Amino acid sequence: MKDDYLWDNTGKDSEIEKIESSLSMFRYKPIDAPKLSVAESEGSRRRIWDLRYVLVPAFAAIVIGAVVAGLWFRTSSDEIVAKIESGIESRRPAQSDPATGDKIGEINPQDAPLVSPPHKAGGQGDPRVAMANRKRAIGPKRKGVEPALTREEKYAYDRLMLALSITGSKLRMVQDKVNGLEVEKTGSKNER
Amino acid sequence: MFEREMAHDMLLYTQAREAAPSELAITLAARVKSGDEAAFSEMHRTYAPLIHGIVLVRVPYDEVQDIVQEVFLTAYRKIDSLRDEKALGAWLCRIARNRAVEYYRTARPTEELSETISGRRSHHAEAGEILETLRGLPESYRETLVLRLVEGMSGNEIAEATGLKPESVRVNLHRGMEMLRLRLGIKGAKE
């Protein structure tokens, strides 16, 4: 059938065969691919790096932003804790009572900031002075101390911790993505 | 002798075109994107007959080979703009058509094919006449017919390489062939 020959060379069609024979002189004759210039070769290699030139600064910006945010949060949390402790300290004496055996710097949870201390030594009016005195007194032992927080203070503290954890997870996602893209670029790529 | 040369060319051409399915296109495009120069050579070997036909139907024969090479260089430089790697062939065709248009925009008119081959054997003159008639057909017919009659691609190969539907290719081949027969005055053409 003529249409079959025209479609997939099956069968026979003398007219089409004659036309093909005449036109065969114009058929493509295999030649080598054009030589790529040095610039084009460099461009192809640079193509691999272009993505890195975008991702690396972006990743660096995210890391720096996260570090700054973390420092800001930490500073803010330090200030909040400081305020909390100064608020606590303003209601408690600077030194512990030897009779009770309480360690210096230990805050009795039951003596929450809302409770007025039974004793109040002179010169405790300024919370910052009290805080400074307390810091000098407790020194490194402050690390092991768990300050008693009000409900609002604990909520603020939890929000800070949540923000820091979100920032950390975002950083990990970006890092995984960059590492994954690098692996794909170096290996074979089968996209879509 | 002439027939032997033709058979040899057909063998080389068929070997070059044996495997050009969409999976090959995806793999090739990805490798070229990564800067693999061997993949570029393979892409050239696979798609050069297609691009040759696309260009042949548009520009003088003497300019075809240079333009084909330029098309592949352009494709290599712009490979990152290829979004659908499966459509590598259709994308190359688009570059070829644009390059052919640019040829007429920038170059002074050159000798037409019939003048180029004037004085040669009558066989070449007849071939030139047929090619000129092909070029005068509507674009959708002439491109498909050139790929079939000059480059020897089957209907399915044309469809896969150009991105056209097989049904469209079949219609273009059938109607184009009828129109070609009519214009060439071949016996049996529908009037």
mmCIF file of C-alpha atoms in Angstrom:
data_model
loop_
_atom_site.group_PDB
_atom_site.id
_atom_site.type_symbol
_atom_site.label_atom_id
_atom_site.label_comp_id
_atom_site.label_asym_id
_atom_site.label_seq_id
_atom_site.Cartn_x
_atom_site.Cartn_y
_atom_site.Cartn_z
ATOM 1 C CA MET A 1 0.000 0.000 0.000
ATOM 2 C CA LYS A 2 1.378 3.384 -1.023
ATOM 3 C CA ASP A 3 0.630 5.100 2.281
ATOM 4 C CA ASP A 4 2.431 2.363 4.176
ATOM 5 C CA TYR A 5 5.587 2.903 2.186
ATOM 6 C CA LEU A 6 5.354 6.634 2.743
ATOM 7 C CA TRP A 7 4.822 6.050 6.453
ATOM 8 C CA ASP A 8 7.326 3.373 7.339
ATOM 9 C CA ASN A 9 8.999 2.111 4.170
ATOM 10 C CA THR A 10 6.940 -1.057 4.056
ATOM 11 C CA GLY A 11 5.613 -2.230 0.717
ATOM 12 C CA LYS A 12 6.603 -0.555 -2.488
ATOM 13 C CA ASP A 13 5.919 2.706 -4.262
ATOM 14 C CA SER A 14 7.975 3.308 -7.360
ATOM 15 C CA GLU A 15 7.130 6.998 -7.605
ATOM 16 C CA ILE A 16 8.225 7.746 -4.086
ATOM 17 C CA GLU A 17 11.298 5.595 -4.504
ATOM 18 C CA LYS A 18 12.274 7.573 -7.566
ATOM 19 C CA ILE A 19 11.866 10.853 -5.712
ATOM 20 C CA GLU A 20 13.921 9.493 -2.823
ATOM 21 C CA SER A 21 16.634 8.416 -5.199
ATOM 22 C CA SER A 22 16.768 11.865 -6.779
ATOM 23 C CA LEU A 23 16.846 13.661 -3.446
ATOM 24 C CA SER A 24 19.432 11.369 -1.868
ATOM 25 C CA MET A 25 22.245 13.685 -2.948
ATOM 26 C CA PHE A 26 20.964 16.210 -0.430
ATOM 27 C CA ARG A 27 20.858 13.730 2.425
ATOM 28 C CA TYR A 28 22.898 14.460 5.525
ATOM 29 C CA LYS A 29 26.389 13.053 5.375
ATOM 30 C CA PRO A 30 27.768 12.304 8.847
ATOM 31 C CA ILE A 31 30.422 14.740 9.987
ATOM 32 C CA ASP A 32 32.089 15.355 13.308
ATOM 33 C CA ALA A 33 30.451 17.544 15.882
ATOM 34 C CA PRO A 34 31.708 21.115 15.926
ATOM 35 C CA LYS A 35 34.675 21.725 18.183
ATOM 36 C CA LEU A 36 33.764 23.438 21.385
ATOM 37 C CA SER A 37 35.870 26.486 22.059
ATOM 38 C CA VAL A 38 37.750 26.846 25.304
ATOM 39 C CA ALA A 39 35.263 29.471 26.413
ATOM 40 C CA GLU A 40 32.364 27.148 25.766
ATOM 41 C CA SER A 41 34.067 24.327 27.622
ATOM 42 C CA GLU A 42 34.872 26.629 30.512
ATOM 43 C CA GLY A 43 31.332 27.855 30.418
ATOM 44 C CA SER A 44 30.039 24.330 30.755
ATOM 45 C CA ARG A 45 32.245 23.681 33.745
ATOM 46 C CA ARG A 46 31.325 27.021 35.196
ATOM 47 C CA ARG A 47 27.698 26.018 34.786
ATOM 48 C CA ILE A 48 28.195 23.490 37.532
ATOM 49 C CA TRP A 49 29.526 26.150 39.803
ATOM 50 C CA ASP A 50 26.934 28.798 39.036
ATOM 51 C CA LEU A 51 24.438 27.083 41.255
ATOM 52 C CA ARG A 52 26.952 27.021 44.047
ATOM 53 C CA TYR A 53 27.619 30.719 43.608
ATOM 54 C CA VAL A 54 23.967 31.274 44.394
ATOM 55 C CA LEU A 55 23.424 28.612 47.023
ATOM 56 C CA VAL A 56 26.565 29.165 49.046
ATOM 57 C CA PRO A 57 25.928 32.851 49.713
ATOM 58 C CA ALA A 58 22.288 32.082 50.386
ATOM 59 C CA PHE A 59 23.245 29.357 52.819
ATOM 60 C CA ALA A 60 25.808 31.599 54.437
ATOM 61 C CA ALA A 61 23.218 34.348 54.777
ATOM 62 C CA ILE A 62 20.792 31.938 56.384
ATOM 63 C CA VAL A 63 23.452 30.653 58.778
ATOM 64 C CA ILE A 64 24.516 34.157 59.738
ATOM 65 C CA GLY A 65 20.903 35.163 60.161
ATOM 66 C CA ALA A 66 20.243 32.149 62.313
ATOM 67 C CA VAL A 67 23.316 32.826 64.438
ATOM 68 C CA VAL A 68 22.337 36.452 64.882
ATOM 69 C CA ALA A 69 18.798 35.436 65.703
ATOM 70 C CA GLY A 70 20.073 32.861 68.130
ATOM 71 C CA LEU A 71 22.347 35.381 69.800
ATOM 72 C CA TRP A 72 19.531 37.861 69.977
ATOM 73 C CA PHE A 73 17.223 35.298 71.478
ATOM 74 C CA ARG A 74 19.906 34.239 73.897
ATOM 75 C CA THR A 75 20.580 37.807 74.881
ATOM 76 C CA SER A 76 16.916 38.431 75.243
ATOM 77 C CA SER A 77 16.513 35.285 77.265
ATOM 78 C CA ASP A 78 19.468 36.296 79.434
ATOM 79 C CA GLU A 79 17.873 39.650 80.001
ATOM 80 C CA ILE A 80 14.576 38.026 80.794
ATOM 81 C CA VAL A 81 16.211 35.582 83.158
ATOM 82 C CA ALA A 82 18.157 38.427 84.682
ATOM 83 C CA LYS A 83 14.965 40.351 85.170
ATOM 84 C CA ILE A 84 13.340 37.289 86.605
ATOM 85 C CA GLU A 85 16.184 36.736 88.987
ATOM 86 C CA SER A 86 16.378 40.371 89.904
ATOM 87 C CA GLY A 87 12.704 40.257 90.599
ATOM 88 C CA ILE A 88 13.216 37.177 92.691
ATOM 89 C CA GLU A 89 16.205 38.639 94.439
ATOM 90 C CA SER A 90 14.421 41.802 95.286
ATOM 91 C CA ARG A 91 12.159 39.704 97.467
ATOM 92 C CA ARG A 92 14.875 37.628 99.160
ATOM 93 C CA PRO A 93 17.913 38.424 101.309
ATOM 94 C CA ALA A 94 21.357 38.416 99.770
ATOM 95 C CA GLN A 95 22.732 35.777 102.144
ATOM 96 C CA SER A 96 21.292 32.502 103.160
ATOM 97 C CA ASP A 97 20.149 31.712 106.597
ATOM 98 C CA PRO A 98 22.715 29.464 108.292
ATOM 99 C CA ALA A 99 20.059 28.052 110.511
ATOM 100 C CA THR A 100 18.105 26.569 107.622
ATOM 101 C CA GLY A 101 21.144 25.319 105.788
ATOM 102 C CA ASP A 102 20.029 26.766 102.488
ATOM 103 C CA LYS A 103 22.839 27.052 99.958
ATOM 104 C CA ILE A 104 23.785 30.467 98.817
ATOM 105 C CA GLY A 105 22.033 31.240 95.574
ATOM 106 C CA GLU A 106 19.467 28.496 95.879
ATOM 107 C CA ILE A 107 15.974 29.727 95.433
ATOM 108 C CA ASN A 108 13.320 28.003 97.377
ATOM 109 C CA PRO A 109 10.584 27.326 94.844
ATOM 110 C CA GLN A 110 8.020 27.756 97.469
ATOM 111 C CA ASP A 111 9.292 31.239 98.133
ATOM 112 C CA ALA A 112 8.144 32.372 94.733
ATOM 113 C CA PRO A 113 8.721 35.970 93.733
ATOM 114 C CA LEU A 114 5.198 36.651 94.796
ATOM 115 C CA VAL A 115 5.990 35.836 98.411
ATOM 116 C CA SER A 116 7.589 38.468 100.583
ATOM 117 C CA PRO A 117 10.634 37.267 102.490
ATOM 118 C CA PRO A 118 10.467 37.217 106.214
ATOM 119 C CA HIS A 119 13.644 39.212 106.470
ATOM 120 C CA LYS A 120 14.756 42.015 104.399
ATOM 121 C CA ALA A 121 18.246 43.335 104.847
ATOM 122 C CA GLY A 122 18.966 46.947 104.360
ATOM 123 C CA GLY A 123 20.012 48.312 100.997
ATOM 124 C CA GLN A 124 17.941 45.873 98.975
ATOM 125 C CA GLY A 125 15.782 48.491 97.385
ATOM 126 C CA ASP A 126 17.579 48.448 94.011
ATOM 127 C CA PRO A 127 17.050 45.107 92.200
ATOM 128 C CA ARG A 128 20.165 45.575 90.090
ATOM 129 C CA VAL A 129 22.349 45.972 93.149
ATOM 130 C CA ALA A 130 20.767 42.889 94.611
ATOM 131 C CA MET A 131 21.418 41.046 91.378
ATOM 132 C CA ALA A 132 25.037 42.113 91.312
ATOM 133 C CA ASN A 133 25.511 41.027 94.906
ATOM 134 C CA ARG A 134 23.881 37.736 94.171
ATOM 135 C CA LYS A 135 26.091 37.111 91.166
ATOM 136 C CA ARG A 136 29.198 37.747 93.174
ATOM 137 C CA ALA A 137 27.947 35.428 95.845
ATOM 138 C CA ILE A 138 26.859 32.468 93.760
ATOM 139 C CA GLY A 139 29.580 32.473 91.096
ATOM 140 C CA PRO A 140 29.618 29.359 88.905
ATOM 141 C CA LYS A 141 27.065 27.575 91.023
ATOM 142 C CA ARG A 142 24.453 29.486 89.062
ATOM 143 C CA LYS A 143 24.626 26.884 86.340
ATOM 144 C CA GLY A 144 23.028 24.201 88.393
ATOM 145 C CA VAL A 145 20.255 26.412 89.627
ATOM 146 C CA GLU A 146 16.796 26.156 88.231
ATOM 147 C CA PRO A 147 15.036 29.467 88.720
ATOM 148 C CA ALA A 148 11.439 29.366 89.650
ATOM 149 C CA LEU A 149 9.350 30.990 86.936
ATOM 150 C CA THR A 150 5.871 32.266 86.851
ATOM 151 C CA ARG A 151 3.463 30.967 84.309
ATOM 152 C CA GLU A 152 4.066 33.918 81.986
ATOM 153 C CA GLU A 153 7.806 33.659 82.366
ATOM 154 C CA LYS A 154 7.778 29.975 81.600
ATOM 155 C CA TYR A 155 5.643 30.618 78.544
ATOM 156 C CA ALA A 156 8.122 33.194 77.276
ATOM 157 C CA TYR A 157 10.967 30.786 77.942
ATOM 158 C CA ASP A 158 9.228 28.008 76.044
ATOM 159 C CA ARG A 159 8.593 30.302 73.092
ATOM 160 C CA LEU A 160 12.271 31.172 72.993
ATOM 161 C CA MET A 161 13.258 27.528 72.953
ATOM 162 C CA LEU A 162 10.723 26.825 70.218
ATOM 163 C CA ALA A 163 12.066 29.645 68.039
ATOM 164 C CA LEU A 164 15.596 28.355 68.414
ATOM 165 C CA SER A 165 14.575 24.816 67.518
ATOM 166 C CA ILE A 166 12.709 26.028 64.415
ATOM 167 C CA THR A 167 15.744 27.963 63.293
ATOM 168 C CA GLY A 168 17.917 24.916 63.759
ATOM 169 C CA SER A 169 15.595 22.685 61.750
ATOM 170 C CA LYS A 170 15.473 25.186 58.899
ATOM 171 C CA LEU A 171 19.230 25.264 58.818
ATOM 172 C CA ARG A 172 19.357 21.493 58.616
ATOM 173 C CA MET A 173 16.865 21.483 55.728
ATOM 174 C CA VAL A 174 18.922 23.964 53.742
ATOM 175 C CA GLN A 175 22.079 22.034 54.422
ATOM 176 C CA ASP A 176 20.477 18.768 53.283
ATOM 177 C CA LYS A 177 19.217 20.427 50.139
ATOM 178 C CA VAL A 178 22.619 21.831 49.259
ATOM 179 C CA ASN A 179 24.272 18.482 49.920
ATOM 180 C CA GLY A 180 21.639 16.706 47.824
ATOM 181 C CA LEU A 181 22.093 19.088 44.890
ATOM 182 C CA GLU A 182 25.835 18.584 45.002
ATOM 183 C CA VAL A 183 25.425 14.830 44.891
ATOM 184 C CA GLU A 184 23.094 15.087 41.917
ATOM 185 C CA LYS A 185 25.450 17.357 40.038
ATOM 186 C CA THR A 186 28.376 15.022 40.459
ATOM 187 C CA GLY A 187 26.444 11.889 39.616
ATOM 188 C CA SER A 188 24.056 11.057 36.790
ATOM 189 C CA LYS A 189 20.893 13.119 36.795
ATOM 190 C CA ASN A 190 17.527 11.806 35.887
ATOM 191 C CA GLU A 191 15.059 14.492 36.369
ATOM 192 C CA ARG A 192 11.404 14.769 35.856
ATOM 193 C CA MET B 1 28.421 3.203 -7.939
ATOM 194 C CA PHE B 2 25.907 5.880 -7.104
ATOM 195 C CA GLU B 3 23.540 3.326 -5.619
ATOM 196 C CA ARG B 4 26.383 1.858 -3.540
ATOM 197 C CA GLU B 5 27.202 5.278 -2.138
ATOM 198 C CA MET B 6 23.569 5.844 -1.344
ATOM 199 C CA ALA B 7 23.312 2.500 0.418
ATOM 200 C CA HIS B 8 26.431 3.267 2.449
ATOM 201 C CA ASP B 9 25.086 6.648 3.479
ATOM 202 C CA MET B 10 21.801 5.089 4.466
ATOM 203 C CA LEU B 11 23.594 2.535 6.615
ATOM 204 C CA LEU B 12 25.598 5.194 8.433
ATOM 205 C CA TYR B 13 22.530 7.313 8.890
ATOM 206 C CA THR B 14 20.440 4.430 10.205
ATOM 207 C CA GLN B 15 23.126 3.429 12.675
ATOM 208 C CA ALA B 16 23.293 6.971 13.949
ATOM 209 C CA ARG B 17 19.568 7.167 14.367
ATOM 210 C CA GLU B 18 18.817 3.715 15.708
ATOM 211 C CA ALA B 19 18.211 4.718 19.298
ATOM 212 C CA ALA B 20 16.638 8.107 19.819
ATOM 213 C CA PRO B 21 13.709 7.448 22.091
ATOM 214 C CA SER B 22 12.619 9.913 24.747
ATOM 215 C CA GLU B 23 14.706 8.136 27.393
ATOM 216 C CA LEU B 24 17.811 8.709 25.334
ATOM 217 C CA ALA B 25 16.843 12.359 24.927
ATOM 218 C CA ILE B 26 16.488 12.773 28.677
ATOM 219 C CA THR B 27 19.836 11.137 29.364
ATOM 220 C CA LEU B 28 21.600 13.073 26.642
ATOM 221 C CA ALA B 29 20.187 16.409 27.706
ATOM 222 C CA ALA B 30 21.133 15.814 31.320
ATOM 223 C CA ARG B 31 24.683 14.865 30.398
ATOM 224 C CA VAL B 32 25.101 17.838 28.093
ATOM 225 C CA LYS B 33 23.810 20.105 30.834
ATOM 226 C CA SER B 34 26.488 18.781 33.138
ATOM 227 C CA GLY B 35 29.137 19.758 30.596
ATOM 228 C CA ASP B 36 29.840 16.311 29.162
ATOM 229 C CA GLU B 37 31.480 16.975 25.807
ATOM 230 C CA ALA B 38 31.171 13.342 24.762
ATOM 231 C CA ALA B 39 27.423 13.676 25.277
ATOM 232 C CA PHE B 40 27.460 16.713 23.039
ATOM 233 C CA SER B 41 29.081 14.671 20.286
ATOM 234 C CA GLU B 42 26.501 11.966 20.790
ATOM 235 C CA MET B 43 23.702 14.506 20.625
ATOM 236 C CA HIS B 44 25.151 15.799 17.394
ATOM 237 C CA ARG B 45 25.385 12.319 15.949
ATOM 238 C CA THR B 46 21.789 11.529 16.935
ATOM 239 C CA TYR B 47 20.028 14.683 15.879
ATOM 240 C CA ALA B 48 22.150 16.048 13.027
ATOM 241 C CA PRO B 49 20.050 14.344 10.311
ATOM 242 C CA LEU B 50 16.904 15.874 11.776
ATOM 243 C CA ILE B 51 18.403 19.358 11.951
ATOM 244 C CA HIS B 52 19.903 18.941 8.515
ATOM 245 C CA GLY B 53 16.446 18.316 7.069
ATOM 246 C CA ILE B 54 14.890 21.217 8.950
ATOM 247 C CA VAL B 55 17.538 23.582 7.655
ATOM 248 C CA LEU B 56 17.688 22.130 4.126
ATOM 249 C CA VAL B 57 14.081 23.027 3.453
ATOM 250 C CA ARG B 58 14.751 26.636 4.355
ATOM 251 C CA VAL B 59 18.188 27.782 3.230
ATOM 252 C CA PRO B 60 20.390 27.192 0.169
ATOM 253 C CA TYR B 61 22.111 23.838 0.112
ATOM 254 C CA ASP B 62 25.610 25.320 0.279
ATOM 255 C CA GLU B 63 24.807 26.975 3.605
ATOM 256 C CA VAL B 64 23.118 24.003 5.241
ATOM 257 C CA GLN B 65 26.123 22.295 6.780
ATOM 258 C CA ASP B 66 27.494 25.445 8.402
ATOM 259 C CA ILE B 67 24.115 26.346 9.824
ATOM 260 C CA VAL B 68 23.643 22.833 11.209
ATOM 261 C CA GLN B 69 26.916 23.147 13.094
ATOM 262 C CA GLU B 70 25.912 26.562 14.389
ATOM 263 C CA VAL B 71 22.622 25.152 15.608
ATOM 264 C CA PHE B 72 24.395 22.608 17.764
ATOM 265 C CA LEU B 73 26.812 25.168 19.138
ATOM 266 C CA THR B 74 23.882 27.380 20.033
ATOM 267 C CA ALA B 75 22.146 24.430 21.634
ATOM 268 C CA TYR B 76 25.204 23.685 23.745
ATOM 269 C CA ARG B 77 25.430 27.258 24.944
ATOM 270 C CA LYS B 78 21.728 27.459 25.743
ATOM 271 C CA ILE B 79 21.177 23.922 26.992
ATOM 272 C CA ASP B 80 20.223 25.194 30.437
ATOM 273 C CA SER B 81 17.151 26.842 28.941
ATOM 274 C CA LEU B 82 15.805 23.413 27.966
ATOM 275 C CA ARG B 83 13.131 22.688 30.547
ATOM 276 C CA ASP B 84 11.586 19.513 29.205
ATOM 277 C CA GLU B 85 14.511 17.239 28.477
ATOM 278 C CA LYS B 86 12.243 14.757 26.767
ATOM 279 C CA ALA B 87 11.561 17.386 24.085
ATOM 280 C CA LEU B 88 15.220 17.764 23.155
ATOM 281 C CA GLY B 89 14.543 17.082 19.472
ATOM 282 C CA ALA B 90 11.702 19.573 19.227
ATOM 283 C CA TRP B 91 13.828 22.138 21.030
ATOM 284 C CA LEU B 92 16.674 21.639 18.579
ATOM 285 C CA CYS B 93 14.207 22.013 15.689
ATOM 286 C CA ARG B 94 13.076 25.319 17.116
ATOM 287 C CA ILE B 95 16.655 26.552 17.259
ATOM 288 C CA ALA B 96 17.187 25.413 13.679
ATOM 289 C CA ARG B 97 14.105 27.269 12.419
ATOM 290 C CA ASN B 98 15.127 30.424 14.243
ATOM 291 C CA ARG B 99 18.626 30.171 12.874
ATOM 292 C CA ALA B 100 17.245 29.816 9.343
ATOM 293 C CA VAL B 101 15.157 32.954 9.822
ATOM 294 C CA GLU B 102 18.178 34.771 11.185
ATOM 295 C CA TYR B 103 20.162 33.660 8.154
ATOM 296 C CA TYR B 104 17.858 35.580 5.842
ATOM 297 C CA ARG B 105 17.793 38.532 8.190
ATOM 298 C CA THR B 106 21.560 38.945 8.318
ATOM 299 C CA ALA B 107 22.973 37.432 5.124
ATOM 300 C CA ARG B 108 22.664 38.843 1.628
ATOM 301 C CA PRO B 109 20.623 36.720 -0.740
ATOM 302 C CA THR B 110 22.752 33.924 -2.131
ATOM 303 C CA GLU B 111 22.337 31.817 -5.192
ATOM 304 C CA GLU B 112 19.371 29.575 -5.121
ATOM 305 C CA LEU B 113 19.826 25.872 -5.299
ATOM 306 C CA SER B 114 18.875 25.543 -8.913
ATOM 307 C CA GLU B 115 21.570 28.033 -9.915
ATOM 308 C CA THR B 116 24.128 26.399 -7.714
ATOM 309 C CA ILE B 117 23.818 23.115 -9.446
ATOM 310 C CA SER B 118 23.411 24.485 -12.909
ATOM 311 C CA GLY B 119 25.773 22.925 -15.358
ATOM 312 C CA ARG B 120 25.987 19.653 -13.517
ATOM 313 C CA ARG B 121 24.479 16.373 -14.519
ATOM 314 C CA SER B 122 20.797 16.288 -15.327
ATOM 315 C CA HIS B 123 20.303 14.044 -12.322
ATOM 316 C CA HIS B 124 21.346 16.856 -10.037
ATOM 317 C CA ALA B 125 19.192 19.310 -11.939
ATOM 318 C CA GLU B 126 16.169 17.094 -11.479
ATOM 319 C CA ALA B 127 16.981 16.733 -7.781
ATOM 320 C CA GLY B 128 17.263 20.491 -7.465
ATOM 321 C CA GLU B 129 13.918 20.957 -9.132
ATOM 322 C CA ILE B 130 12.254 18.496 -6.773
ATOM 323 C CA LEU B 131 13.813 20.169 -3.750
ATOM 324 C CA GLU B 132 12.678 23.581 -4.929
ATOM 325 C CA THR B 133 9.172 22.226 -5.360
ATOM 326 C CA LEU B 134 9.335 20.798 -1.853
ATOM 327 C CA ARG B 135 10.380 24.169 -0.481
ATOM 328 C CA GLY B 136 7.339 25.730 -2.114
ATOM 329 C CA LEU B 137 4.921 23.540 -0.174
ATOM 330 C CA PRO B 138 3.216 24.720 3.019
ATOM 331 C CA GLU B 139 5.591 24.600 5.964
ATOM 332 C CA SER B 140 3.959 21.707 7.778
ATOM 333 C CA TYR B 141 4.105 19.560 4.635
ATOM 334 C CA ARG B 142 7.570 20.486 3.399
ATOM 335 C CA GLU B 143 9.330 19.833 6.676
ATOM 336 C CA THR B 144 7.743 16.438 7.155
ATOM 337 C CA LEU B 145 8.329 15.436 3.553
ATOM 338 C CA VAL B 146 11.966 16.484 3.580
ATOM 339 C CA LEU B 147 12.589 14.427 6.700
ATOM 340 C CA ARG B 148 10.907 11.459 5.017
ATOM 341 C CA LEU B 149 12.120 11.730 1.438
ATOM 342 C CA VAL B 150 15.582 13.245 1.932
ATOM 343 C CA GLU B 151 16.663 12.116 5.391
ATOM 344 C CA GLY B 152 14.838 8.779 5.202
ATOM 345 C CA MET B 153 13.112 9.043 8.572
ATOM 346 C CA SER B 154 9.975 6.994 9.116
ATOM 347 C CA GLY B 155 6.700 8.530 10.214
ATOM 348 C CA ASN B 156 7.158 7.424 13.802
ATOM 349 C CA GLU B 157 10.703 8.749 13.904
ATOM 350 C CA ILE B 158 9.561 12.106 12.573
ATOM 351 C CA ALA B 159 6.813 12.262 15.188
ATOM 352 C CA GLU B 160 9.140 11.400 18.050
ATOM 353 C CA ALA B 161 11.911 13.743 16.951
ATOM 354 C CA THR B 162 9.756 16.775 16.205
ATOM 355 C CA GLY B 163 7.225 16.306 18.979
ATOM 356 C CA LEU B 164 4.291 16.096 16.581
ATOM 357 C CA LYS B 165 1.567 13.545 17.006
ATOM 358 C CA PRO B 166 1.903 10.516 14.709
ATOM 359 C CA GLU B 167 -1.522 11.244 13.299
ATOM 360 C CA SER B 168 -0.467 14.755 12.354
ATOM 361 C CA VAL B 169 2.685 13.460 10.729
ATOM 362 C CA ARG B 170 0.677 10.927 8.737
ATOM 363 C CA VAL B 171 -1.710 13.610 7.501
ATOM 364 C CA ASN B 172 1.182 15.926 6.598
ATOM 365 C CA LEU B 173 2.953 13.153 4.709
ATOM 366 C CA HIS B 174 -0.142 12.089 2.800
ATOM 367 C CA ARG B 175 -1.362 15.530 1.859
ATOM 368 C CA GLY B 176 2.099 16.843 1.230
ATOM 369 C CA MET B 177 2.897 13.962 -1.070
ATOM 370 C CA GLU B 178 -0.285 14.538 -3.037
ATOM 371 C CA MET B 179 0.542 18.199 -3.434
ATOM 372 C CA LEU B 180 4.115 17.365 -4.472
ATOM 373 C CA ARG B 181 2.934 14.908 -7.077
ATOM 374 C CA LEU B 182 0.545 17.508 -8.455
ATOM 375 C CA ARG B 183 3.188 20.171 -8.732
ATOM 376 C CA LEU B 184 5.729 17.814 -10.234
ATOM 377 C CA GLY B 185 3.145 16.593 -12.690
ATOM 378 C CA ILE B 186 3.590 13.003 -11.609
ATOM 379 C CA LYS B 187 1.076 10.606 -13.078
ATOM 380 C CA GLY B 188 -1.593 9.516 -10.649
ATOM 381 C CA ALA B 189 -1.706 12.695 -8.614
ATOM 382 C CA LYS B 190 -5.161 13.772 -7.544
ATOM 383 C CA GLU B 191 -6.234 16.913 -9.334
#
